[in-house]
PDB file of C-alpha atoms in Angstrom:
ATOM      1  CA  MET A   8     -27.141 -23.543  24.714  1.00  0.00           C
ATOM      2  CA  SER A   9     -26.138 -27.147  25.164  1.00  0.00           C
ATOM      3  CA  LYS A  10     -28.201 -30.054  23.920  1.00  0.00           C
ATOM      4  CA  GLU A  11     -29.048 -31.035  27.506  1.00  0.00           C
ATOM      5  CA  LEU A  12     -30.419 -27.581  28.279  1.00  0.00           C
ATOM      6  CA  TRP A  13     -32.606 -27.685  25.154  1.00  0.00           C
ATOM      7  CA  GLN A  14     -33.900 -31.103  26.218  1.00  0.00           C
ATOM      8  CA  LEU A  15     -34.631 -29.832  29.724  1.00  0.00           C
ATOM      9  CA  LEU A  16     -36.423 -26.796  28.299  1.00  0.00           C
ATOM     10  CA  GLY A  17     -38.436 -29.076  26.021  1.00  0.00           C
ATOM     11  CA  LEU A  18     -39.489 -31.304  28.921  1.00  0.00           C
ATOM     12  CA  TYR A  19     -40.412 -28.277  31.003  1.00  0.00           C
ATOM     13  CA  LEU A  20     -42.519 -26.814  28.184  1.00  0.00           C
ATOM     14  CA  LEU A  21     -44.214 -30.154  27.613  1.00  0.00           C
ATOM     15  CA  ALA A  22     -45.094 -30.431  31.307  1.00  0.00           C
ATOM     16  CA  VAL A  23     -46.377 -26.863  31.717  1.00  0.00           C
ATOM     17  CA  ASN A  24     -48.436 -27.053  28.509  1.00  0.00           C
ATOM     18  CA  LEU A  25     -49.931 -30.374  29.571  1.00  0.00           C
ATOM     19  CA  ALA A  26     -50.776 -28.855  32.960  1.00  0.00           C
ATOM     20  CA  ALA A  27     -52.495 -25.879  31.308  1.00  0.00           C
ATOM     21  CA  PHE A  28     -54.472 -28.174  29.002  1.00  0.00           C
ATOM     22  CA  LEU A  29     -55.551 -30.496  31.816  1.00  0.00           C
ATOM     23  CA  LEU A  30     -56.524 -27.605  34.092  1.00  0.00           C
ATOM     24  CA  MET A  31     -58.835 -26.249  31.402  1.00  0.00           C
ATOM     25  CA  GLY A  32     -60.446 -29.672  31.068  1.00  0.00           C
ATOM     26  CA  ALA A  33     -60.779 -30.114  34.823  1.00  0.00           C
ATOM     27  CA  ASP A  34     -62.390 -26.707  35.233  1.00  0.00           C
ATOM     28  CA  LYS A  35     -64.835 -27.373  32.395  1.00  0.00           C
ATOM     29  CA  GLY A  36     -65.805 -30.662  34.019  1.00  0.00           C
ATOM     30  CA  ARG A  37     -66.359 -28.907  37.334  1.00  0.00           C
ATOM     31  CA  ALA A  38     -68.449 -26.222  35.632  1.00  0.00           C
ATOM     32  CA  ARG A  39     -70.706 -28.872  34.107  1.00  0.00           C
ATOM     33  CA  ARG A  40     -71.185 -30.572  37.480  1.00  0.00           C
ATOM     34  CA  GLY A  41     -71.791 -27.283  39.266  1.00  0.00           C
ATOM     35  CA  VAL A  42     -69.071 -27.844  41.855  1.00  0.00           C
ATOM     36  CA  TRP A  43     -66.150 -25.735  43.115  1.00  0.00           C
ATOM     37  CA  ARG A  44     -64.222 -24.217  40.202  1.00  0.00           C
ATOM     38  CA  VAL A  45     -60.544 -23.686  39.513  1.00  0.00           C
ATOM     39  CA  PRO A  46     -59.764 -19.987  40.084  1.00  0.00           C
ATOM     40  CA  GLU A  47     -59.060 -18.037  36.895  1.00  0.00           C
ATOM     41  CA  ARG A  48     -55.655 -16.930  38.141  1.00  0.00           C
ATOM     42  CA  THR A  49     -54.767 -20.612  38.563  1.00  0.00           C
ATOM     43  CA  LEU A  50     -55.737 -21.191  34.933  1.00  0.00           C
ATOM     44  CA  PHE A  51     -53.527 -18.284  33.869  1.00  0.00           C
ATOM     45  CA  LEU A  52     -50.466 -19.317  35.897  1.00  0.00           C
ATOM     46  CA  PRO A  53     -49.251 -22.197  33.697  1.00  0.00           C
ATOM     47  CA  ALA A  54     -49.960 -20.090  30.599  1.00  0.00           C
ATOM     48  CA  LEU A  55     -47.759 -17.328  31.994  1.00  0.00           C
ATOM     49  CA  LEU A  56     -45.028 -19.844  32.823  1.00  0.00           C
ATOM     50  CA  GLY A  57     -44.743 -21.091  29.247  1.00  0.00           C
ATOM     51  CA  GLY A  58     -47.935 -23.094  28.771  1.00  0.00           C
ATOM     52  CA  ALA A  59     -49.924 -20.734  26.572  1.00  0.00           C
ATOM     53  CA  LEU A  60     -50.155 -23.302  23.763  1.00  0.00           C
ATOM     54  CA  GLY A  61     -51.684 -25.849  26.146  1.00  0.00           C
ATOM     55  CA  GLY A  62     -54.103 -23.209  27.395  1.00  0.00           C
ATOM     56  CA  VAL A  63     -55.197 -22.252  23.886  1.00  0.00           C
ATOM     57  CA  LEU A  64     -55.608 -25.891  22.887  1.00  0.00           C
ATOM     58  CA  GLY A  65     -57.549 -26.568  26.100  1.00  0.00           C
ATOM     59  CA  MET A  66     -59.862 -23.634  25.410  1.00  0.00           C
ATOM     60  CA  GLN A  67     -60.614 -25.009  21.953  1.00  0.00           C
ATOM     61  CA  ALA A  68     -60.832 -28.704  22.871  1.00  0.00           C
ATOM     62  CA  PHE A  69     -63.135 -28.167  25.845  1.00  0.00           C
ATOM     63  CA  ARG A  70     -64.877 -25.023  24.543  1.00  0.00           C
ATOM     64  CA  HIS A  71     -64.008 -23.393  27.823  1.00  0.00           C
ATOM     65  CA  LYS A  72     -63.457 -19.723  28.703  1.00  0.00           C
ATOM     66  CA  THR A  73     -63.941 -18.715  25.078  1.00  0.00           C
ATOM     67  CA  ARG A  74     -66.399 -15.935  25.987  1.00  0.00           C
ATOM     68  CA  HIS A  75     -63.991 -14.192  28.370  1.00  0.00           C
ATOM     69  CA  TRP A  76     -61.974 -11.597  26.434  1.00  0.00           C
ATOM     70  CA  TYR A  77     -58.962 -11.889  28.746  1.00  0.00           C
ATOM     71  CA  PHE A  78     -58.709 -15.610  27.949  1.00  0.00           C
ATOM     72  CA  ARG A  79     -59.686 -15.329  24.279  1.00  0.00           C
ATOM     73  CA  PHE A  80     -57.055 -12.658  23.604  1.00  0.00           C
ATOM     74  CA  GLY A  81     -54.692 -13.145  26.547  1.00  0.00           C
ATOM     75  CA  PHE A  82     -53.701 -16.753  25.886  1.00  0.00           C
ATOM     76  CA  PRO A  83     -52.947 -16.206  22.177  1.00  0.00           C
ATOM     77  CA  PHE A  84     -50.976 -13.049  23.058  1.00  0.00           C
ATOM     78  CA  LEU A  85     -48.922 -15.008  25.582  1.00  0.00           C
ATOM     79  CA  LEU A  86     -48.370 -17.710  22.969  1.00  0.00           C
ATOM     80  CA  VAL A  87     -46.991 -15.181  20.474  1.00  0.00           C
ATOM     81  CA  VAL A  88     -44.674 -13.724  23.130  1.00  0.00           C
ATOM     82  CA  GLN A  89     -43.473 -17.201  24.126  1.00  0.00           C
ATOM     83  CA  LEU A  90     -42.862 -18.262  20.522  1.00  0.00           C
ATOM     84  CA  ALA A  91     -40.919 -15.038  19.921  1.00  0.00           C
ATOM     85  CA  GLY A  92     -38.824 -15.807  23.002  1.00  0.00           C
ATOM     86  CA  LEU A  93     -38.084 -19.321  21.773  1.00  0.00           C
ATOM     87  CA  LEU A  94     -37.150 -17.991  18.347  1.00  0.00           C
ATOM     88  CA  TRP A  95     -34.833 -15.449  19.956  1.00  0.00           C
ATOM     89  CA  LEU A  96     -33.203 -18.182  22.053  1.00  0.00           C
ATOM     90  CA  ALA A  97     -32.771 -20.445  19.033  1.00  0.00           C
ATOM     91  CA  ARG A  98     -31.204 -17.684  16.950  1.00  0.00           C
ATOM     92  CA  ARG A  99     -28.901 -16.667  19.781  1.00  0.00           C
ATOM     93  CA  ALA A 100     -27.813 -20.268  20.291  1.00  0.00           C
ATOM     94  CA  ALA A 101     -27.161 -20.726  16.558  1.00  0.00           C
ATOM     95  CA  GLY A 102     -25.069 -17.593  16.173  1.00  0.00           C
TER      96      GLY A 102
END
C-alpha cells in the first residue's frame, strides 16, 4: 500500500472514530434531558465501519450503554476484529 493510501485510511479511521465517540456523547446528553434519542443501530453503524475504538472510548467517557450486553461485548469484539484487520494489512504491505 502506498503512503498516500495509508494516510487516507488514517484520516478515515480518525473521522469514523470521532463520529462514534461524539454520537455516544450526544445520545447520553439526550438521555439526560429526556428528549428524542439516537437509535441504537445508528450508534452501531460507525463502529461497524471502523469506529469501534471511538465507540468503546465513548461508552467509557460518558458511561453510556454500558449495561447493554450487545454494546458492552459487541464494541470490544468489533475493535479486536478491526485491529486484526489492520495488522493483516500492515503485514501484507510490509511483505
